[in-house]
Amino acid sequence: QVQLVESGGGLVQAGGSLRLSCAASGTISSINSMAWYRQAPGKERELVAVITSGGRTNYAISVKGRFTISRENAKNTLYLQMNSLKPEDTAVYYCNLYSTRPYWGQGTQVTVSS
């Protein structure tokens, strides 16, 4: 069983920055990819950024150039550095790990005020 715990969310003014963390624990046989998703009120969950086991990254167009996804393999920790935040970035952010099946964290709220 794999557990994912996100942290680092909060309230920030537009133009500000936040760094999200996701700590993975449990029995992790192999990791194909890790990712951040977000879900705003009344909207579907969407992919924000993904990093593969080989370190390749991909971003949603809406966050490209502002967000950076990274991994610290020794700590089984995933990060999302979010800069130049906009009110439309307001959402619950979820950590995702894909091994033999997808695992999800409980989410952390990010609120960007204008």
mmCIF file of N, CA, C and O in Angstrom, residues 28-111:
data_model
loop_
_atom_site.group_PDB
_atom_site.id
_atom_site.type_symbol
_atom_site.label_atom_id
_atom_site.label_comp_id
_atom_site.label_asym_id
_atom_site.label_seq_id
_atom_site.Cartn_x
_atom_site.Cartn_y
_atom_site.Cartn_z
ATOM 1 N N ILE A 28 6.605 0.600 -2.280
ATOM 2 C CA ILE A 28 6.636 1.141 -3.635
ATOM 3 C C ILE A 28 7.587 0.297 -4.455
ATOM 4 O O ILE A 28 8.795 0.385 -4.309
ATOM 5 N N SER A 29 7.021 -0.510 -5.323
ATOM 6 C CA SER A 29 7.877 -1.420 -6.083
ATOM 7 C C SER A 29 8.612 -0.685 -7.189
ATOM 8 O O SER A 29 9.823 -0.778 -7.323
ATOM 9 N N SER A 30 7.894 0.060 -7.945
ATOM 10 C CA SER A 30 8.514 0.854 -9.004
ATOM 11 C C SER A 30 7.577 1.994 -9.330
ATOM 12 O O SER A 30 6.358 1.855 -9.244
ATOM 13 N N ILE A 31 8.158 3.101 -9.697
ATOM 14 C CA ILE A 31 7.363 4.286 -10.007
ATOM 15 C C ILE A 31 7.503 4.603 -11.488
ATOM 16 O O ILE A 31 8.614 4.830 -11.970
ATOM 17 N N ASN A 32 6.394 4.583 -12.183
ATOM 18 C CA ASN A 32 6.424 4.954 -13.593
ATOM 19 C C ASN A 32 6.440 6.476 -13.748
ATOM 20 O O ASN A 32 7.177 7.013 -14.565
ATOM 21 N N SER A 33 5.622 7.137 -12.962
ATOM 22 C CA SER A 33 5.561 8.584 -13.036
ATOM 23 C C SER A 33 4.925 9.130 -11.768
ATOM 24 O O SER A 33 4.239 8.410 -11.038
ATOM 25 N N MET A 34 5.166 10.406 -11.530
ATOM 26 C CA MET A 34 4.483 11.135 -10.468
ATOM 27 C C MET A 34 3.986 12.436 -11.078
ATOM 28 O O MET A 34 4.581 12.966 -12.015
ATOM 29 N N ALA A 35 2.898 12.926 -10.517
ATOM 30 C CA ALA A 35 2.270 14.090 -11.137
ATOM 31 C C ALA A 35 1.501 14.911 -10.111
ATOM 32 O O ALA A 35 1.213 14.446 -9.006
ATOM 33 N N TRP A 36 1.207 16.129 -10.513
ATOM 34 C CA TRP A 36 0.294 16.995 -9.773
ATOM 35 C C TRP A 36 -0.932 17.243 -10.638
ATOM 36 O O TRP A 36 -0.814 17.557 -11.826
ATOM 37 N N TYR A 37 -2.079 17.101 -10.014
ATOM 38 C CA TYR A 37 -3.358 17.446 -10.621
ATOM 39 C C TYR A 37 -4.007 18.531 -9.768
ATOM 40 O O TYR A 37 -3.614 18.748 -8.627
ATOM 41 N N ARG A 38 -4.993 19.183 -10.328
ATOM 42 C CA ARG A 38 -5.757 20.145 -9.538
ATOM 43 C C ARG A 38 -7.219 20.108 -9.942
ATOM 44 O O ARG A 38 -7.555 19.721 -11.071
ATOM 45 N N GLN A 39 -8.050 20.506 -8.993
ATOM 46 C CA GLN A 39 -9.478 20.556 -9.255
ATOM 47 C C GLN A 39 -10.054 21.815 -8.623
ATOM 48 O O GLN A 39 -10.010 21.982 -7.399
ATOM 49 N N ALA A 40 -10.566 22.677 -9.474
ATOM 50 C CA ALA A 40 -11.210 23.905 -9.017
ATOM 51 C C ALA A 40 -12.697 23.637 -8.801
ATOM 52 O O ALA A 40 -13.245 22.693 -9.381
ATOM 53 N N PRO A 41 -13.361 24.438 -7.983
ATOM 54 C CA PRO A 41 -14.792 24.216 -7.730
ATOM 55 C C PRO A 41 -15.601 24.202 -9.024
ATOM 56 O O PRO A 41 -15.454 25.091 -9.871
ATOM 57 N N GLY A 42 -16.411 23.183 -9.194
ATOM 58 C CA GLY A 42 -17.271 23.076 -10.359
ATOM 59 C C GLY A 42 -16.572 22.634 -11.627
ATOM 60 O O GLY A 42 -17.192 22.600 -12.698
ATOM 61 N N LYS A 43 -15.294 22.284 -11.509
ATOM 62 C CA LYS A 43 -14.540 21.864 -12.700
ATOM 63 C C LYS A 43 -13.996 20.455 -12.510
ATOM 64 O O LYS A 43 -13.920 19.942 -11.394
ATOM 65 N N GLU A 44 -13.608 19.846 -13.618
ATOM 66 C CA GLU A 44 -13.023 18.519 -13.562
ATOM 67 C C GLU A 44 -11.563 18.595 -13.116
ATOM 68 O O GLU A 44 -10.897 19.627 -13.288
ATOM 69 N N ARG A 45 -11.085 17.492 -12.575
ATOM 70 C CA ARG A 45 -9.676 17.417 -12.199
ATOM 71 C C ARG A 45 -8.833 17.459 -13.464
ATOM 72 O O ARG A 45 -9.137 16.782 -14.444
ATOM 73 N N GLU A 46 -7.757 18.251 -13.424
ATOM 74 C CA GLU A 46 -6.900 18.383 -14.597
ATOM 75 C C GLU A 46 -5.440 18.163 -14.225
ATOM 76 O O GLU A 46 -5.011 18.455 -13.110
ATOM 77 N N LEU A 47 -4.696 17.675 -15.208
ATOM 78 C CA LEU A 47 -3.268 17.465 -15.023
ATOM 79 C C LEU A 47 -2.547 18.808 -15.043
ATOM 80 O O LEU A 47 -2.755 19.613 -15.950
ATOM 81 N N VAL A 48 -1.688 19.008 -14.053
ATOM 82 C CA VAL A 48 -0.890 20.232 -13.990
ATOM 83 C C VAL A 48 0.516 19.976 -14.508
ATOM 84 O O VAL A 48 1.023 20.701 -15.366
ATOM 85 N N ALA A 49 1.155 18.932 -13.987
ATOM 86 C CA ALA A 49 2.525 18.621 -14.382
ATOM 87 C C ALA A 49 2.809 17.164 -14.058
ATOM 88 O O ALA A 49 2.252 16.606 -13.114
ATOM 89 N N VAL A 50 3.697 16.569 -14.845
ATOM 90 C CA VAL A 50 4.062 15.164 -14.649
ATOM 91 C C VAL A 50 5.563 15.023 -14.828
ATOM 92 O O VAL A 50 6.184 15.758 -15.613
ATOM 93 N N ILE A 51 6.140 14.090 -14.065
ATOM 94 C CA ILE A 51 7.552 13.757 -14.206
ATOM 95 C C ILE A 51 7.673 12.244 -14.257
ATOM 96 O O ILE A 51 7.123 11.534 -13.419
ATOM 97 N N THR A 52 8.375 11.753 -15.273
ATOM 98 C CA THR A 52 8.510 10.311 -15.438
ATOM 99 C C THR A 52 9.660 9.773 -14.596
ATOM 100 O O THR A 52 10.449 10.532 -14.019
ATOM 101 N N SER A 53 9.776 8.468 -14.574
ATOM 102 C CA SER A 53 10.870 7.846 -13.831
ATOM 103 C C SER A 53 12.220 8.251 -14.400
ATOM 104 O O SER A 53 13.227 8.282 -13.688
ATOM 105 N N GLY A 54 12.243 8.600 -15.661
ATOM 106 C CA GLY A 54 13.482 9.037 -16.289
ATOM 107 C C GLY A 54 13.755 10.521 -16.134
ATOM 108 O O GLY A 54 14.766 11.010 -16.635
ATOM 109 N N GLY A 55 12.840 11.222 -15.466
ATOM 110 C CA GLY A 55 13.050 12.648 -15.230
ATOM 111 C C GLY A 55 12.466 13.569 -16.284
ATOM 112 O O GLY A 55 12.616 14.784 -16.215
ATOM 113 N N ARG A 56 11.773 12.993 -17.249
ATOM 114 C CA ARG A 56 11.156 13.832 -18.274
ATOM 115 C C ARG A 56 9.922 14.506 -17.683
ATOM 116 O O ARG A 56 9.147 13.880 -16.959
ATOM 117 N N THR A 57 9.741 15.794 -18.011
ATOM 118 C CA THR A 57 8.627 16.561 -17.453
ATOM 119 C C THR A 57 7.709 17.062 -18.556
ATOM 120 O O THR A 57 8.118 17.242 -19.702
ATOM 121 N N ASN A 58 6.463 17.301 -18.164
ATOM 122 C CA ASN A 58 5.505 17.881 -19.088
ATOM 123 C C ASN A 58 4.526 18.708 -18.259
ATOM 124 O O ASN A 58 4.228 18.369 -17.108
ATOM 125 N N TYR A 59 4.053 19.796 -18.853
ATOM 126 C CA TYR A 59 3.217 20.742 -18.123
ATOM 127 C C TYR A 59 1.962 21.093 -18.909
ATOM 128 O O TYR A 59 1.959 21.112 -20.138
ATOM 129 N N ALA A 60 0.928 21.435 -18.166
ATOM 130 C CA ALA A 60 -0.243 22.016 -18.803
ATOM 131 C C ALA A 60 0.156 23.375 -19.376
ATOM 132 O O ALA A 60 1.001 24.085 -18.808
ATOM 133 N N ILE A 61 -0.451 23.735 -20.479
ATOM 134 C CA ILE A 61 -0.117 24.995 -21.129
ATOM 135 C C ILE A 61 -0.338 26.171 -20.179
ATOM 136 O O ILE A 61 0.440 27.128 -20.163
ATOM 137 N N SER A 62 -1.352 26.078 -19.346
ATOM 138 C CA SER A 62 -1.706 27.187 -18.471
ATOM 139 C C SER A 62 -0.663 27.473 -17.393
ATOM 140 O O SER A 62 -0.659 28.563 -16.810
ATOM 141 N N VAL A 63 0.209 26.517 -17.111
ATOM 142 C CA VAL A 63 1.196 26.722 -16.048
ATOM 143 C C VAL A 63 2.630 26.701 -16.564
ATOM 144 O O VAL A 63 3.567 26.968 -15.806
ATOM 145 N N LYS A 64 2.810 26.406 -17.824
ATOM 146 C CA LYS A 64 4.155 26.293 -18.381
ATOM 147 C C LYS A 64 4.897 27.609 -18.233
ATOM 148 O O LYS A 64 4.364 28.683 -18.536
ATOM 149 N N GLY A 65 6.126 27.520 -17.738
ATOM 150 C CA GLY A 65 6.923 28.717 -17.524
ATOM 151 C C GLY A 65 6.752 29.320 -16.148
ATOM 152 O O GLY A 65 7.537 30.183 -15.740
ATOM 153 N N ARG A 66 5.723 28.885 -15.418
ATOM 154 C CA ARG A 66 5.474 29.413 -14.065
ATOM 155 C C ARG A 66 5.670 28.336 -12.997
ATOM 156 O O ARG A 66 6.091 28.648 -11.884
ATOM 157 N N PHE A 67 5.345 27.106 -13.329
ATOM 158 C CA PHE A 67 5.443 26.003 -12.367
ATOM 159 C C PHE A 67 6.599 25.089 -12.746
ATOM 160 O O PHE A 67 6.897 24.905 -13.933
ATOM 161 N N THR A 68 7.203 24.475 -11.732
ATOM 162 C CA THR A 68 8.273 23.511 -11.950
ATOM 163 C C THR A 68 8.043 22.287 -11.087
ATOM 164 O O THR A 68 7.909 22.410 -9.861
ATOM 165 N N ILE A 69 8.000 21.126 -11.714
ATOM 166 C CA ILE A 69 7.853 19.874 -10.988
ATOM 167 C C ILE A 69 9.225 19.240 -10.826
ATOM 168 O O ILE A 69 10.066 19.300 -11.731
ATOM 169 N N SER A 70 9.447 18.641 -9.658
ATOM 170 C CA SER A 70 10.729 17.977 -9.418
ATOM 171 C C SER A 70 10.533 16.844 -8.423
ATOM 172 O O SER A 70 9.521 16.785 -7.727
ATOM 173 N N ARG A 71 11.527 15.956 -8.377
ATOM 174 C CA ARG A 71 11.479 14.804 -7.474
ATOM 175 C C ARG A 71 12.786 14.689 -6.721
ATOM 176 O O ARG A 71 13.853 14.977 -7.264
ATOM 177 N N GLU A 72 12.701 14.260 -5.480
ATOM 178 C CA GLU A 72 13.870 13.902 -4.706
ATOM 179 C C GLU A 72 13.743 12.412 -4.416
ATOM 180 O O GLU A 72 13.040 11.995 -3.488
ATOM 181 N N ASN A 73 14.383 11.611 -5.246
ATOM 182 C CA ASN A 73 14.171 10.168 -5.197
ATOM 183 C C ASN A 73 14.558 9.558 -3.855
ATOM 184 O O ASN A 73 13.897 8.642 -3.362
ATOM 185 N N ALA A 74 15.639 10.058 -3.264
ATOM 186 C CA ALA A 74 16.118 9.485 -2.006
ATOM 187 C C ALA A 74 15.074 9.624 -0.893
ATOM 188 O O ALA A 74 15.026 8.802 0.025
ATOM 189 N N LYS A 75 14.238 10.660 -0.991
ATOM 190 C CA LYS A 75 13.214 10.898 0.017
ATOM 191 C C LYS A 75 11.827 10.524 -0.469
ATOM 192 O O LYS A 75 10.846 10.731 0.245
ATOM 193 N N ASN A 76 11.740 9.978 -1.693
ATOM 194 C CA ASN A 76 10.423 9.676 -2.278
ATOM 195 C C ASN A 76 9.476 10.863 -2.143
ATOM 196 O O ASN A 76 8.323 10.726 -1.738
ATOM 197 N N THR A 77 9.994 12.025 -2.498
ATOM 198 C CA THR A 77 9.217 13.252 -2.357
ATOM 199 C C THR A 77 9.096 13.966 -3.696
ATOM 200 O O THR A 77 10.064 14.064 -4.440
ATOM 201 N N LEU A 78 7.906 14.445 -3.947
ATOM 202 C CA LEU A 78 7.589 15.186 -5.167
ATOM 203 C C LEU A 78 7.332 16.630 -4.786
ATOM 204 O O LEU A 78 6.745 16.903 -3.738
ATOM 205 N N TYR A 79 7.771 17.550 -5.635
ATOM 206 C CA TYR A 79 7.576 18.977 -5.376
ATOM 207 C C TYR A 79 6.889 19.649 -6.559
ATOM 208 O O TYR A 79 6.977 19.190 -7.696
ATOM 209 N N LEU A 80 6.243 20.761 -6.254
ATOM 210 C CA LEU A 80 5.728 21.639 -7.297
ATOM 211 C C LEU A 80 6.007 23.070 -6.858
ATOM 212 O O LEU A 80 5.385 23.569 -5.918
ATOM 213 N N GLN A 81 6.953 23.700 -7.525
ATOM 214 C CA GLN A 81 7.246 25.105 -7.279
ATOM 215 C C GLN A 81 6.331 25.937 -8.158
ATOM 216 O O GLN A 81 6.351 25.799 -9.384
ATOM 217 N N MET A 82 5.534 26.776 -7.533
ATOM 218 C CA MET A 82 4.556 27.576 -8.266
ATOM 219 C C MET A 82 4.888 29.053 -8.101
ATOM 220 O O MET A 82 4.860 29.572 -6.987
ATOM 221 N N ASN A 83 5.231 29.697 -9.201
ATOM 222 C CA ASN A 83 5.569 31.120 -9.203
ATOM 223 C C ASN A 83 4.543 31.899 -10.018
ATOM 224 O O ASN A 83 3.793 31.321 -10.804
ATOM 225 N N SER A 84 4.539 33.191 -9.830
ATOM 226 C CA SER A 84 3.636 34.078 -10.571
ATOM 227 C C SER A 84 2.201 33.558 -10.530
ATOM 228 O O SER A 84 1.518 33.455 -11.562
ATOM 229 N N LEU A 85 1.758 33.232 -9.357
ATOM 230 C CA LEU A 85 0.434 32.632 -9.210
ATOM 231 C C LEU A 85 -0.668 33.594 -9.603
ATOM 232 O O LEU A 85 -0.562 34.820 -9.399
ATOM 233 N N LYS A 86 -1.727 33.022 -10.168
ATOM 234 C CA LYS A 86 -2.876 33.785 -10.628
ATOM 235 C C LYS A 86 -4.127 33.291 -9.898
ATOM 236 O O LYS A 86 -4.173 32.138 -9.458
ATOM 237 N N PRO A 87 -5.149 34.119 -9.805
ATOM 238 C CA PRO A 87 -6.395 33.667 -9.158
ATOM 239 C C PRO A 87 -6.957 32.390 -9.784
ATOM 240 O O PRO A 87 -7.531 31.561 -9.076
ATOM 241 N N GLU A 88 -6.752 32.222 -11.079
ATOM 242 C CA GLU A 88 -7.266 31.014 -11.735
ATOM 243 C C GLU A 88 -6.489 29.761 -11.374
ATOM 244 O O GLU A 88 -6.873 28.655 -11.768
ATOM 245 N N ASP A 89 -5.406 29.901 -10.633
ATOM 246 C CA ASP A 89 -4.687 28.728 -10.117
ATOM 247 C C ASP A 89 -5.327 28.188 -8.849
ATOM 248 O O ASP A 89 -4.914 27.138 -8.346
ATOM 249 N N THR A 90 -6.307 28.893 -8.321
ATOM 250 C CA THR A 90 -6.993 28.450 -7.112
ATOM 251 C C THR A 90 -7.665 27.106 -7.340
ATOM 252 O O THR A 90 -8.440 26.934 -8.287
ATOM 253 N N ALA A 91 -7.328 26.138 -6.483
ATOM 254 C CA ALA A 91 -7.849 24.776 -6.634
ATOM 255 C C ALA A 91 -7.321 23.924 -5.491
ATOM 256 O O ALA A 91 -6.445 24.343 -4.731
ATOM 257 N N VAL A 92 -7.850 22.715 -5.409
ATOM 258 C CA VAL A 92 -7.245 21.691 -4.560
ATOM 259 C C VAL A 92 -6.234 20.948 -5.434
ATOM 260 O O VAL A 92 -6.581 20.486 -6.527
ATOM 261 N N TYR A 93 -5.021 20.868 -4.955
ATOM 262 C CA TYR A 93 -3.947 20.218 -5.700
ATOM 263 C C TYR A 93 -3.713 18.820 -5.132
ATOM 264 O O TYR A 93 -3.559 18.647 -3.914
ATOM 265 N N TYR A 94 -3.666 17.852 -6.039
ATOM 266 C CA TYR A 94 -3.520 16.441 -5.663
ATOM 267 C C TYR A 94 -2.222 15.867 -6.218
ATOM 268 O O TYR A 94 -1.877 16.097 -7.384
ATOM 269 N N CYS A 95 -1.570 15.108 -5.388
ATOM 270 C CA CYS A 95 -0.390 14.361 -5.797
ATOM 271 C C CYS A 95 -0.833 13.008 -6.351
ATOM 272 O O CYS A 95 -1.758 12.382 -5.812
ATOM 273 N N ASN A 96 -0.176 12.586 -7.398
ATOM 274 C CA ASN A 96 -0.486 11.300 -8.030
ATOM 275 C C ASN A 96 0.800 10.523 -8.260
ATOM 276 O O ASN A 96 1.813 11.090 -8.681
ATOM 277 N N LEU A 97 0.739 9.248 -7.940
ATOM 278 C CA LEU A 97 1.864 8.349 -8.215
ATOM 279 C C LEU A 97 1.322 7.190 -9.016
ATOM 280 O O LEU A 97 0.291 6.600 -8.640
ATOM 281 N N TYR A 98 1.978 6.858 -10.110
ATOM 282 C CA TYR A 98 1.542 5.707 -10.914
ATOM 283 C C TYR A 98 2.618 4.640 -10.857
ATOM 284 O O TYR A 98 3.738 4.834 -11.330
ATOM 285 N N SER A 99 2.247 3.527 -10.240
ATOM 286 C CA SER A 99 3.131 2.364 -10.177
ATOM 287 C C SER A 99 2.468 1.249 -10.979
ATOM 288 O O SER A 99 2.372 1.330 -12.184
ATOM 289 N N THR A 100 1.942 0.255 -10.328
ATOM 290 C CA THR A 100 1.135 -0.763 -11.019
ATOM 291 C C THR A 100 -0.318 -0.290 -11.116
ATOM 292 O O THR A 100 -1.118 -0.854 -11.851
ATOM 293 N N ARG A 101 -0.617 0.769 -10.380
ATOM 294 C CA ARG A 101 -1.943 1.414 -10.392
ATOM 295 C C ARG A 101 -1.759 2.830 -9.892
ATOM 296 O O ARG A 101 -0.732 3.151 -9.320
ATOM 297 N N PRO A 102 -2.713 3.701 -10.113
ATOM 298 C CA PRO A 102 -2.577 5.076 -9.621
ATOM 299 C C PRO A 102 -2.896 5.197 -8.135
ATOM 300 O O PRO A 102 -3.782 4.524 -7.628
ATOM 301 N N TYR A 103 -2.138 6.040 -7.464
ATOM 302 C CA TYR A 103 -2.392 6.380 -6.080
ATOM 303 C C TYR A 103 -2.574 7.883 -5.980
ATOM 304 O O TYR A 103 -1.945 8.636 -6.731
ATOM 305 N N TRP A 104 -3.412 8.314 -5.022
ATOM 306 C CA TRP A 104 -3.724 9.733 -4.869
ATOM 307 C C TRP A 104 -3.530 10.168 -3.420
ATOM 308 O O TRP A 104 -3.800 9.417 -2.488
ATOM 309 N N GLY A 105 -3.089 11.416 -3.270
ATOM 310 C CA GLY A 105 -3.069 12.026 -1.964
ATOM 311 C C GLY A 105 -4.432 12.615 -1.641
ATOM 312 O O GLY A 105 -5.359 12.553 -2.448
ATOM 313 N N GLN A 106 -4.532 13.221 -0.452
ATOM 314 C CA GLN A 106 -5.817 13.751 0.007
ATOM 315 C C GLN A 106 -6.066 15.171 -0.521
ATOM 316 O O GLN A 106 -7.191 15.666 -0.444
ATOM 317 N N GLY A 107 -5.044 15.790 -1.049
ATOM 318 C CA GLY A 107 -5.192 17.129 -1.621
ATOM 319 C C GLY A 107 -4.796 18.226 -0.659
ATOM 320 O O GLY A 107 -4.902 18.074 0.562
ATOM 321 N N THR A 108 -4.345 19.330 -1.212
ATOM 322 C CA THR A 108 -4.023 20.511 -0.424
ATOM 323 C C THR A 108 -4.587 21.738 -1.152
ATOM 324 O O THR A 108 -4.466 21.855 -2.369
ATOM 325 N N GLN A 109 -5.216 22.617 -0.386
ATOM 326 C CA GLN A 109 -5.890 23.768 -0.968
ATOM 327 C C GLN A 109 -4.896 24.885 -1.281
ATOM 328 O O GLN A 109 -4.076 25.257 -0.433
ATOM 329 N N VAL A 110 -4.992 25.404 -2.479
ATOM 330 C CA VAL A 110 -4.232 26.589 -2.877
ATOM 331 C C VAL A 110 -5.236 27.665 -3.265
ATOM 332 O O VAL A 110 -6.090 27.442 -4.131
ATOM 333 N N THR A 111 -5.145 28.812 -2.603
ATOM 334 C CA THR A 111 -6.040 29.916 -2.891
ATOM 335 C C THR A 111 -5.212 31.141 -3.241
ATOM 336 O O THR A 111 -4.350 31.546 -2.459
#
